[in-house]
CSV table of C-alpha atoms in Angstrom, one decimal:
chain,number,residue,atom,x,y,z
A,1,MET,CA,0.0,0.0,0.0
A,2,GLU,CA,2.9,2.3,0.8
A,3,ASN,CA,4.5,1.7,-2.6
A,4,THR,CA,1.1,2.5,-4.3
A,5,ASN,CA,0.7,5.7,-2.4
A,6,THR,CA,4.3,6.7,-3.3
A,7,THR,CA,3.6,6.1,-7.0
A,8,LEU,CA,0.5,8.1,-6.9
A,9,SER,CA,2.2,10.9,-5.1
A,10,HIS,CA,5.0,10.9,-7.7
A,11,SER,CA,2.5,11.0,-10.6
A,12,ARG,CA,0.6,14.0,-9.3
A,13,MET,CA,3.3,16.5,-8.7
A,14,PHE,CA,7.0,17.2,-9.4
A,15,THR,CA,9.4,18.7,-7.0
A,16,LYS,CA,11.3,21.9,-7.8
A,17,ASN,CA,14.5,19.9,-8.5
A,18,GLN,CA,12.6,17.5,-10.8
A,19,LYS,CA,11.2,20.5,-12.8
A,20,TRP,CA,14.7,21.9,-13.2
A,21,VAL,CA,16.1,18.5,-14.2
A,22,ILE,CA,13.6,18.1,-17.0
A,23,ALA,CA,13.8,21.7,-18.1
A,24,SER,CA,17.6,21.7,-18.2
A,25,THR,CA,18.0,18.4,-20.0
A,26,SER,CA,15.2,19.2,-22.5
A,27,SER,CA,16.8,22.6,-23.2
A,28,GLY,CA,20.3,21.0,-23.4
A,29,PHE,CA,19.1,18.4,-26.0
A,30,ALA,CA,17.3,21.1,-27.9
A,31,LEU,CA,20.3,23.4,-28.1
A,32,GLU,CA,22.6,20.4,-28.9
A,33,ASN,CA,20.4,19.3,-31.8
A,34,MET,CA,20.1,22.9,-33.0
A,35,ASP,CA,23.9,23.3,-33.1
A,36,VAL,CA,24.4,19.9,-34.9
A,37,LEU,CA,21.7,20.7,-37.5
A,38,PHE,CA,23.3,24.1,-38.3
A,39,LEU,CA,25.8,22.0,-40.3
A,40,SER,CA,23.1,20.5,-42.5
A,41,PHE,CA,21.5,23.8,-43.3
A,42,ALA,CA,24.9,25.5,-44.0
A,43,MET,CA,26.4,22.7,-46.0
A,44,SER,CA,25.5,23.8,-49.5
A,45,SER,CA,26.8,27.3,-48.8
A,46,MET,CA,30.0,25.9,-47.3
A,47,ILE,CA,30.6,23.6,-50.3
A,48,SER,CA,30.1,26.5,-52.7
A,49,GLN,CA,32.2,29.1,-50.8
A,50,LEU,CA,35.1,26.9,-49.8
A,51,HIS,CA,35.0,24.8,-53.1
A,52,LEU,CA,34.6,21.5,-51.2
A,53,SER,CA,34.4,18.2,-53.0
A,54,GLY,CA,31.4,15.9,-52.1
A,55,GLY,CA,33.7,13.5,-50.3
A,56,ALA,CA,35.3,16.2,-48.2
A,57,ALA,CA,31.9,17.7,-47.3
A,58,GLY,CA,30.5,14.2,-46.4
A,59,LEU,CA,33.4,13.6,-44.1
A,60,ILE,CA,32.4,16.5,-41.9
A,61,GLY,CA,29.4,14.6,-40.6
A,62,SER,CA,31.3,11.4,-40.1
A,63,ILE,CA,34.0,13.3,-38.1
A,64,THR,CA,31.2,14.8,-36.0
A,65,ASN,CA,29.9,11.3,-35.2
A,66,LEU,CA,33.3,10.1,-34.3
A,67,GLY,CA,33.7,13.0,-31.9
A,68,MET,CA,30.3,12.1,-30.3
A,69,LEU,CA,31.6,8.5,-29.8
A,70,PHE,CA,34.9,9.7,-28.2
A,71,GLY,CA,33.1,12.4,-26.1
A,72,GLY,CA,30.4,9.8,-25.0
A,73,VAL,CA,33.0,7.5,-23.6
A,74,LEU,CA,35.1,10.3,-22.0
A,75,PHE,CA,32.3,12.2,-20.4
A,76,GLY,CA,30.4,9.1,-19.5
A,77,LEU,CA,33.3,8.1,-17.3
A,78,VAL,CA,33.7,11.6,-16.0
A,79,GLY,CA,30.0,11.9,-15.2
A,80,ASP,CA,30.0,8.6,-13.3
A,81,ARG,CA,33.2,9.5,-11.5
A,82,PHE,CA,32.8,13.2,-10.6
A,83,GLY,CA,29.1,13.9,-10.9
A,84,ARG,CA,26.3,14.6,-13.4
A,85,VAL,CA,25.7,18.3,-12.9
A,86,LYS,CA,29.2,19.6,-13.4
A,87,THR,CA,29.8,17.3,-16.3
A,88,PHE,CA,26.6,18.2,-18.0
A,89,SER,CA,27.6,21.9,-17.9
A,90,TYR,CA,31.1,21.1,-19.2
A,91,THR,CA,29.7,19.3,-22.2
A,92,ILE,CA,27.4,22.2,-23.0
A,93,PHE,CA,30.4,24.6,-22.9
A,94,ILE,CA,32.4,22.5,-25.3
A,95,PHE,CA,29.8,22.1,-28.0
A,96,ALA,CA,28.7,25.7,-27.7
A,97,PHE,CA,32.1,27.3,-28.1
A,98,ALA,CA,33.2,24.8,-30.8
A,99,THR,CA,30.0,25.6,-32.8
A,100,ALA,CA,30.5,29.3,-32.4
A,101,ALA,CA,34.1,29.0,-33.5
A,102,MET,CA,32.8,27.7,-36.9
A,103,ALA,CA,32.0,31.4,-37.6
A,104,PHE,CA,35.7,31.9,-38.1
A,105,ALA,CA,36.5,28.7,-40.0
A,106,ASN,CA,37.6,29.2,-43.6
A,107,ASN,CA,39.4,26.0,-44.4
A,108,ILE,CA,38.4,22.3,-44.2
A,109,THR,CA,41.1,21.3,-41.7
A,110,LEU,CA,39.8,23.8,-39.1
A,111,ILE,CA,36.2,22.7,-39.8
A,112,TYR,CA,37.1,19.1,-39.2
A,113,ALA,CA,38.8,20.0,-35.9
A,114,LEU,CA,35.9,22.1,-34.7
A,115,ARG,CA,33.2,19.6,-35.7
A,116,PHE,CA,35.1,16.8,-33.9
A,117,LEU,CA,35.3,19.0,-30.8
A,118,ALA,CA,31.6,19.9,-31.0
A,119,GLY,CA,30.9,16.2,-31.3
A,120,ILE,CA,32.8,15.5,-28.1
A,121,GLY,CA,30.6,17.9,-26.2
A,122,ALA,CA,27.3,16.8,-27.9
A,123,GLY,CA,28.1,13.1,-27.4
A,124,GLY,CA,29.0,13.5,-23.8
A,125,GLU,CA,25.9,15.4,-22.9
A,126,TYR,CA,23.4,12.7,-23.7
A,127,GLY,CA,24.2,10.0,-21.1
A,128,VAL,CA,24.8,12.5,-18.3
A,129,GLY,CA,21.4,14.2,-19.0
A,130,ILE,CA,19.6,10.9,-19.2
A,131,SER,CA,21.2,9.8,-15.9
A,132,LEU,CA,20.0,12.9,-14.2
A,133,ILE,CA,16.5,12.1,-15.3
A,134,ALA,CA,16.7,8.5,-14.3
A,135,GLU,CA,17.9,9.3,-10.8
A,136,SER,CA,15.4,12.2,-10.3
A,137,PHE,CA,12.1,10.5,-11.2
A,138,HIS,CA,10.2,7.5,-10.1
A,139,LYS,CA,11.0,4.4,-12.2
A,140,ASN,CA,7.5,4.3,-13.6
A,141,GLN,CA,8.0,7.9,-15.0
A,142,ILE,CA,11.4,7.5,-16.6
A,143,GLY,CA,10.0,6.5,-20.0
A,144,LYS,CA,7.8,9.5,-20.3
A,145,MET,CA,10.4,11.9,-18.9
A,146,THR,CA,13.2,10.7,-21.3
A,147,SER,CA,10.7,11.1,-24.1
A,148,VAL,CA,10.0,14.7,-23.0
A,149,ALA,CA,13.7,15.4,-23.1
A,150,ALA,CA,14.0,13.8,-26.6
A,151,ILE,CA,11.2,16.1,-27.8
A,152,GLY,CA,13.4,18.9,-26.8
A,153,GLY,CA,15.8,17.8,-29.5
A,154,GLN,CA,13.0,18.0,-32.1
A,155,ILE,CA,12.3,21.6,-31.0
A,156,GLY,CA,15.9,22.3,-31.5
A,157,ALA,CA,15.6,21.1,-35.1
A,158,ILE,CA,12.7,23.5,-35.7
A,159,LEU,CA,14.7,26.4,-34.2
A,160,ALA,CA,17.7,25.5,-36.4
A,161,ALA,CA,15.5,25.6,-39.5
A,162,ILE,CA,14.0,28.9,-38.6
A,163,ALA,CA,17.4,30.5,-37.8
A,164,ALA,CA,19.0,29.2,-41.0
A,165,ALA,CA,16.1,30.5,-43.2
A,166,PHE,CA,16.6,34.0,-41.9
A,167,ILE,CA,20.4,34.2,-41.3
A,168,ILE,CA,22.1,32.4,-44.2
A,169,PRO,CA,20.4,34.4,-47.0
A,170,ASN,CA,21.1,37.7,-45.2
A,171,LEU,CA,24.3,37.3,-43.2
A,172,GLY,CA,25.9,34.1,-44.6
A,173,TRP,CA,26.6,30.7,-43.1
A,174,HIS,CA,29.4,31.9,-40.8
A,175,ALA,CA,26.9,34.1,-38.8
A,176,LEU,CA,24.6,31.2,-38.3
A,177,PHE,CA,27.2,29.3,-36.1
A,178,LEU,CA,27.5,32.3,-33.8
A,179,LEU,CA,24.2,31.3,-32.3
A,180,GLY,CA,26.1,28.4,-30.9
A,181,LEU,CA,26.9,30.6,-28.0
A,182,VAL,CA,23.3,30.6,-26.8
A,183,PRO,CA,23.7,27.3,-24.8
A,184,VAL,CA,26.3,29.0,-22.6
A,185,VAL,CA,23.4,30.8,-20.9
A,186,LEU,CA,21.9,27.4,-20.0
A,187,THR,CA,25.0,26.4,-18.0
A,188,TYR,CA,24.4,29.3,-15.6
A,189,PHE,CA,21.0,27.9,-14.7
A,190,VAL,CA,22.3,24.3,-14.6
A,191,ARG,CA,25.0,25.2,-12.1
A,192,ARG,CA,22.7,27.5,-10.1
A,193,HIS,CA,19.6,25.3,-9.7
A,194,LEU,CA,20.7,21.6,-10.1
A,195,THR,CA,22.3,19.5,-7.4
A,196,GLU,CA,23.6,15.9,-7.5
A,197,THR,CA,20.9,13.4,-7.0
A,198,GLN,CA,20.7,11.5,-3.7
A,199,GLU,CA,21.0,8.2,-5.6
A,200,PHE,CA,24.3,9.3,-7.1
A,201,VAL,CA,25.6,10.6,-3.8
A,202,GLU,CA,24.8,7.3,-2.0
A,203,ALA,CA,26.3,5.3,-4.8
A,204,LYS,CA,29.6,7.2,-4.4
A,205,LYS,CA,29.7,6.6,-0.7
A,206,THR,CA,29.6,2.8,-1.2
A,207,GLU,CA,31.8,2.7,-4.2
A,208,LYS,CA,34.5,0.0,-4.0
A,209,GLU,CA,36.1,0.0,-7.4
A,210,SER,CA,37.2,2.4,-10.2
A,211,THR,CA,34.7,3.6,-12.7
A,212,THR,CA,36.5,1.8,-15.6
A,213,SER,CA,36.5,-1.5,-13.7
A,214,ALA,CA,32.8,-1.1,-12.9
A,215,VAL,CA,32.0,-0.4,-16.6
A,216,PHE,CA,33.7,-3.7,-17.6
A,217,LYS,CA,32.1,-5.6,-14.7
A,218,TYR,CA,28.5,-4.5,-15.5
A,219,MET,CA,28.7,-4.3,-19.3
A,220,PHE,CA,31.1,-7.0,-20.5
A,221,SER,CA,32.3,-9.3,-17.7
A,222,SER,CA,30.1,-12.2,-18.7
A,223,PRO,CA,28.6,-13.5,-22.0
A,224,LYS,CA,25.1,-12.6,-20.8
A,225,LEU,CA,26.1,-9.0,-20.0
A,226,ALA,CA,28.2,-8.6,-23.1
A,227,TYR,CA,25.3,-9.8,-25.3
A,228,GLN,CA,23.0,-7.4,-23.6
A,229,SER,CA,25.3,-4.5,-24.3
A,230,PHE,CA,26.0,-5.4,-27.9
A,231,ALA,CA,22.3,-6.2,-28.5
A,232,LEU,CA,21.3,-2.7,-27.3
A,233,MET,CA,24.0,-1.3,-29.6
A,234,ILE,CA,22.4,-3.1,-32.5
A,235,MET,CA,19.0,-1.6,-31.6
A,236,THR,CA,20.4,2.0,-31.3
A,237,THR,CA,22.2,1.5,-34.6
A,238,VAL,CA,19.0,0.6,-36.3
A,239,GLN,CA,17.3,3.6,-34.6
A,240,ILE,CA,19.8,6.1,-35.9
A,241,ALA,CA,20.1,4.3,-39.3
A,242,GLY,CA,16.3,4.6,-39.8
A,243,TYR,CA,16.2,8.2,-38.7
A,244,PHE,CA,19.0,9.5,-40.9
A,245,GLY,CA,18.0,7.3,-43.8
A,246,LEU,CA,14.4,8.6,-43.8
A,247,MET,CA,15.2,12.2,-42.9
A,248,ASN,CA,18.0,12.6,-45.4
A,249,TRP,CA,16.6,10.7,-48.3
A,250,LEU,CA,12.8,10.5,-48.1
A,251,PRO,CA,12.0,13.8,-49.8
A,252,ILE,CA,14.5,13.0,-52.5
A,253,ILE,CA,13.2,9.4,-52.9
A,254,VAL,CA,9.7,10.7,-53.4
A,255,GLN,CA,10.7,13.3,-55.9
A,256,LYS,CA,12.9,10.9,-57.9
A,257,GLN,CA,10.9,7.7,-57.8
A,258,LEU,CA,7.3,9.0,-57.7
A,259,GLY,CA,7.7,12.2,-59.7
A,260,LEU,CA,6.4,14.6,-57.0
A,261,ASN,CA,7.6,18.1,-56.7
A,262,VAL,CA,8.0,18.7,-53.0
A,263,SER,CA,8.5,22.5,-52.8
A,264,GLY,CA,7.6,22.9,-49.1
A,265,SER,CA,10.6,21.3,-47.4
A,266,SER,CA,9.9,23.3,-44.3
A,267,LEU,CA,6.3,21.9,-44.2
A,268,TRP,CA,7.8,18.4,-44.6
A,269,MET,CA,10.1,19.0,-41.6
A,270,ILE,CA,7.4,20.4,-39.4
A,271,ALA,CA,5.0,17.6,-40.2
A,272,THR,CA,7.6,14.9,-39.6
A,273,ILE,CA,8.8,16.5,-36.3
A,274,ILE,CA,5.2,16.8,-35.0
A,275,GLY,CA,4.7,13.1,-35.8
A,276,MET,CA,8.0,12.2,-34.1
A,277,SER,CA,7.1,14.2,-31.0
A,278,LEU,CA,3.7,12.6,-30.7
A,279,GLY,CA,5.3,9.3,-31.1
A,280,MET,CA,7.8,9.9,-28.4
A,281,MET,CA,5.1,10.8,-25.9
A,282,THR,CA,3.0,7.8,-26.8
A,283,PHE,CA,5.9,5.5,-26.7
A,284,GLY,CA,7.1,6.8,-23.3
A,285,THR,CA,3.6,6.3,-21.8
A,286,ILE,CA,3.3,2.8,-23.2
A,287,LEU,CA,6.7,1.9,-21.9
A,288,ASP,CA,5.9,3.2,-18.4
A,289,PHE,CA,2.6,1.3,-18.2
A,290,PHE,CA,3.2,-1.9,-20.1
A,291,GLY,CA,7.0,-2.3,-20.2
A,292,PRO,CA,9.6,-2.0,-22.9
A,293,ARG,CA,8.9,-5.3,-24.7
A,294,ARG,CA,5.4,-4.2,-25.7
A,295,ALA,CA,6.4,-0.6,-26.4
A,296,PHE,CA,9.3,-1.6,-28.6
A,297,GLY,CA,7.4,-4.5,-30.2
A,298,ILE,CA,4.6,-2.3,-31.3
A,299,PHE,CA,6.8,0.5,-32.7
A,300,LEU,CA,9.4,-1.7,-34.4
A,301,VAL,CA,6.8,-3.8,-36.2
A,302,ALA,CA,4.8,-0.7,-37.2
A,303,SER,CA,8.0,0.9,-38.4
A,304,ALA,CA,8.9,-2.1,-40.5
A,305,ALA,CA,5.4,-2.0,-42.1
A,306,MET,CA,4.9,1.8,-42.4
A,307,VAL,CA,8.0,2.5,-44.5
A,308,PHE,CA,6.3,0.9,-47.4
A,309,THR,CA,3.4,3.4,-47.2
A,310,ILE,CA,5.8,5.9,-48.8
A,311,THR,CA,5.0,4.4,-52.1
A,312,LEU,CA,1.4,5.5,-51.6
A,313,ALA,CA,2.3,9.2,-51.7
A,314,HIS,CA,0.7,10.7,-54.8
A,315,ASN,CA,0.7,14.4,-53.8
A,316,THR,CA,2.2,16.8,-51.3
A,317,VAL,CA,-0.6,16.4,-48.7
A,318,THR,CA,-0.4,12.6,-48.6
A,319,LEU,CA,3.4,12.9,-48.4
A,320,LEU,CA,3.2,15.1,-45.3
A,321,ILE,CA,0.7,12.8,-43.7
A,322,ILE,CA,2.8,9.7,-44.4
A,323,GLY,CA,5.9,11.5,-43.2
A,324,ALA,CA,4.2,12.3,-39.9
A,325,ILE,CA,3.1,8.7,-39.5
A,326,VAL,CA,6.5,7.2,-40.3
A,327,GLY,CA,8.1,9.7,-38.0
A,328,PHE,CA,5.7,8.8,-35.2
A,329,PHE,CA,6.8,5.1,-35.2
A,330,SER,CA,10.4,5.3,-36.5
A,331,ASN,CA,11.7,8.0,-34.2
A,332,GLY,CA,9.0,7.7,-31.4
A,333,MET,CA,11.2,5.1,-29.8
A,334,PHE,CA,14.3,7.3,-29.3
A,335,GLY,CA,13.6,8.5,-25.8
A,336,GLY,CA,13.0,4.9,-24.7
A,337,TYR,CA,16.6,3.7,-25.1
A,338,GLY,CA,17.8,6.1,-22.4
A,339,ALA,CA,15.0,4.8,-20.1
A,340,VAL,CA,15.8,1.1,-20.7
A,341,ILE,CA,19.6,1.5,-20.4
A,342,SER,CA,19.2,3.5,-17.2
A,343,ARG,CA,17.1,0.6,-15.7
A,344,LEU,CA,19.4,-2.2,-16.9
A,345,TYR,CA,22.7,-0.7,-15.7
A,346,PRO,CA,23.5,0.5,-12.1
A,347,THR,CA,24.1,4.1,-11.0
A,348,GLU,CA,27.9,3.6,-10.9
A,349,ILE,CA,28.1,3.4,-14.7
A,350,ARG,CA,24.8,4.8,-15.9
A,351,SER,CA,26.1,7.8,-17.9
A,352,THR,CA,28.9,5.7,-19.4
A,353,ALA,CA,26.5,2.9,-20.4
A,354,ASN,CA,24.1,5.4,-22.0
A,355,ASN,CA,26.8,7.3,-23.9
A,356,VAL,CA,28.7,4.2,-25.1
A,357,ILE,CA,25.6,2.3,-26.4
A,358,VAL,CA,23.8,5.3,-28.0
A,359,ASN,CA,26.9,6.9,-29.5
A,360,ILE,CA,28.1,3.7,-31.1
A,361,GLY,CA,24.6,3.5,-32.6
A,362,ARG,CA,25.2,7.1,-33.9
A,363,ALA,CA,28.6,6.3,-35.3
A,364,VAL,CA,27.6,3.1,-37.1
A,365,GLY,CA,24.0,4.0,-37.9
A,366,GLY,CA,25.0,7.3,-39.5
A,367,PHE,CA,26.4,5.4,-42.5
A,368,SER,CA,22.9,4.4,-43.5
A,369,SER,CA,22.6,7.5,-45.7
A,370,VAL,CA,25.6,6.2,-47.8
A,371,VAL,CA,24.0,2.7,-48.1
A,372,ILE,CA,20.7,4.1,-49.1
A,373,GLY,CA,22.3,6.4,-51.7
A,374,ILE,CA,24.1,3.3,-53.2
A,375,LEU,CA,20.8,1.4,-53.2
A,376,MET,CA,19.0,4.3,-54.9
A,377,ASP,CA,21.6,4.3,-57.7
A,378,HIS,CA,21.2,0.6,-58.5
A,379,TYR,CA,17.8,-0.6,-57.4
A,380,SER,CA,14.1,0.3,-57.1
A,381,LEU,CA,12.3,2.2,-54.4
A,382,THR,CA,10.9,-1.1,-53.2
A,383,VAL,CA,14.4,-2.5,-52.5
A,384,VAL,CA,15.3,0.7,-50.6
A,385,MET,CA,12.2,0.4,-48.4
A,386,ALA,CA,12.8,-3.4,-48.0
A,387,PHE,CA,16.3,-2.5,-46.6
A,388,LEU,CA,14.9,-0.1,-44.0
A,389,SER,CA,12.1,-2.6,-43.1
A,390,ALA,CA,14.7,-5.4,-42.6
A,391,LEU,CA,16.6,-3.2,-40.2
A,392,TYR,CA,13.5,-2.8,-38.0
A,393,VAL,CA,12.8,-6.5,-38.1
A,394,ILE,CA,16.4,-7.2,-37.0
A,395,SER,CA,16.0,-4.8,-34.1
A,396,PHE,CA,12.7,-6.5,-33.2
A,397,ILE,CA,14.3,-9.9,-33.1
A,398,THR,CA,17.2,-8.6,-31.1
A,399,MET,CA,14.8,-6.9,-28.6
A,400,ILE,CA,12.8,-10.1,-27.9
A,401,THR,CA,16.0,-12.0,-27.0
A,402,LEU,CA,16.9,-9.6,-24.2
A,403,PRO,CA,15.7,-11.2,-20.9
A,404,GLY,CA,16.3,-7.9,-19.0
A,405,LEU,CA,13.5,-6.2,-20.8
A,406,LYS,CA,11.0,-9.0,-19.8
A,407,LYS,CA,12.0,-8.6,-16.1
A,408,MET,CA,11.5,-4.9,-16.3
A,409,ARG,CA,7.9,-5.3,-16.9
A,410,THR,CA,7.6,-7.5,-13.8
A,411,THR,CA,9.4,-4.7,-11.8
A,412,ASN,CA,7.0,-2.1,-13.1
A,413,ALA,CA,4.0,-4.1,-12.0
A,414,THR,CA,5.1,-4.5,-8.5
A,415,GLU,CA,6.4,-1.0,-7.8
């Protein structure tokens, strides 16, 4: 009875610290995504002005992803060793100043260096922010709260699109990156209003081994734990591959294969982001009430099926509707990974586990755009969609083999 009352109390109100945690992490993810997407909107201008080859330009994104992987491992360990709040603010500083410095970059070598540095900060922020959420809210709220934070990232995408539309035509692409300094303001509020969670403080008091030893112990020390970690990496790789594949190529696929003229790219982005945001909230609610196996099962199967509806787009209106539906299922799952990883791994390595698993997914899954481009050159639209569908089926099969997810549902039911 006491546990039930505690759950009800948690569901009815949030403490002041909880509000600051979700506001800070959502804002952080929004500003991070905004800074990362500045590159996408500025790319054509950069290629033209700096006379970049396609290969050199494409390498910028890959280097950013590698920076995210490096930063994820580094700041995951720092966050688990020295605390979430300080580390969270440090990562914001790094990607903010590295992004702003792009305003003064006029050669490809400096661009590579700054994007790698920005990736370090952006990759490090994720796991630390997710750990703050996981340790600040009741276990039956984590799915919804991590989804709220993920929606912050989508808001950042909209802000980046709006800023690029106004700034690049009038002031040039260099000026756009100066907005990278905006996140610095967030660090003031983070350091002023957030404190380390009681769960983290208690874990540090009883700590008996180094953070690196704990990471190996809880992630790779047995075949069962190693399989769990690698299986989650496969799932996050599919998540990122589907996202980049659809977002980068879907409008082009429709124009090329179906003969449609999609002039309102901003409408396409807004419709898709709305679909993604609704999907995230729905997924988080299902995860908290019914467990991750049902939540991921529904969304992965639906994603595998819904990618084929792209062939049904015969005009701009149907394309926008289908884009929203596909976004709902394919990216609605994103916030759930942080919730699941935070439940499967202990406090001592929570930020490292989140960062390693998700950023490996980013580094590997980001190459899906290249694979889809090759498929488009040699095969039909049906083959391209079948490739994406097969990825979601692989993720579904991987998911149902994870015993930890099944136990999580039992835990939810008894808390």
